Amino acid sequence: MQDFGRFAGNIQARYQSVLGFRVAGRIARRNVDVGSEVKKGDLLATLDPTDQQNNVRGRQGDLANVQAQWINAQANARRQQELFDRGVGAQAQLDVALTDLKTASSSLEQAKAAAQQARDQLSYSELRSDHDAVVTEWKVEAGQVVTAGQEVVTLARPDIKEAVIDLPAALADQLPRDVVFTVASQLNPDINTTATIREIEPQADRTTRTRRARLSLAETPAAFRLGTAISVTLSSTITARMRLPINALQDIDGKRQIWIVDPQSQTVNPRDVNIISRDNDSFVLANGVKAGEKVVSAGVNSLKPGQKVKVDEESPR
């Protein structure tokens, strides 16, 4: 059965980011747990820094050697310049000294850059939050080896939240963008607000044939924490035409019917409908179904008027 007015979902952050290390290595430690609130710059995880530390020491040693060579080349160039200025030094010796100094200066700049790069690589062994957020998922475990750029942790901004539900593809095609929903906490329906569609994913899930919808909340009650289970109902009339699965349609004596479930008595009764089009999988109604009504979508040929049925309230909508 399909319920075209009530949906189950949850509260999610509108903005999420997935972070990873900029260098490869083995995860030494995860510093925060799922659900932890972190500030910009907080340490999230670290890699084993042994390789990076060894590289820093090596580059620093290279830099010290090159600096010593540059100091010697600078002293020699100064001495040759003084000798040349006094008229006791040869031009050729001065040229060689100046060339050596130029080469040493270039090597010094390269060594400085290599040392800085090594220090940067060491800093990359720490993964830090780039904004205030809540940790919503770890994708790796301590001890696991990761590659540079591999997804490690998901962060969600807690300041802007939205309702997320899955809509039947047929309904998603028909919903006007200004349709209004009521969003209520499943634990306490008195905690509620209204919402409108922000976006609907263009592709339907192949298994469930639903499309994910994200709803902008008019207000965000304090009880609407990330992950809060919600019930979402249509609170405005849908005038768009409805597409239903072909198994919901029954042809009897030239009449086309669907079966509607009475939620109070949990019985079914047929209803004559007019259809606009049909194909092997579905058909489009010109009228006959209102928002919130449940339509039997399978086994209609075995039903009788007034027959009691079992209604699954949390079945796909």
PDB file of C-alpha atoms in Angstrom, residues 268-270 300-308:
ATOM      1  CA  VAL A 268     -10.832  -1.368   1.590  1.00  0.00           C
ATOM      2  CA  ASN A 269     -13.327  -0.190  -0.992  1.00  0.00           C
ATOM      3  CA  PRO A 270     -13.059   0.365  -4.739  1.00  0.00           C
ATOM      4  CA  VAL A 300      -6.210  -5.886  -5.968  1.00  0.00           C
ATOM      5  CA  ASN A 301      -7.887  -8.709  -7.917  1.00  0.00           C
ATOM      6  CA  SER A 302      -8.449 -10.676  -4.703  1.00  0.00           C
ATOM      7  CA  LEU A 303     -10.063  -7.837  -2.730  1.00  0.00           C
ATOM      8  CA  LYS A 304     -13.721  -7.432  -1.844  1.00  0.00           C
ATOM      9  CA  PRO A 305     -15.565  -4.274  -0.752  1.00  0.00           C
ATOM     10  CA  GLY A 306     -15.391  -3.842   3.027  1.00  0.00           C
ATOM     11  CA  GLN A 307     -12.606  -6.394   3.389  1.00  0.00           C
ATOM     12  CA  LYS A 308     -10.330  -5.801   6.365  1.00  0.00           C
TER      13      LYS A 308
END
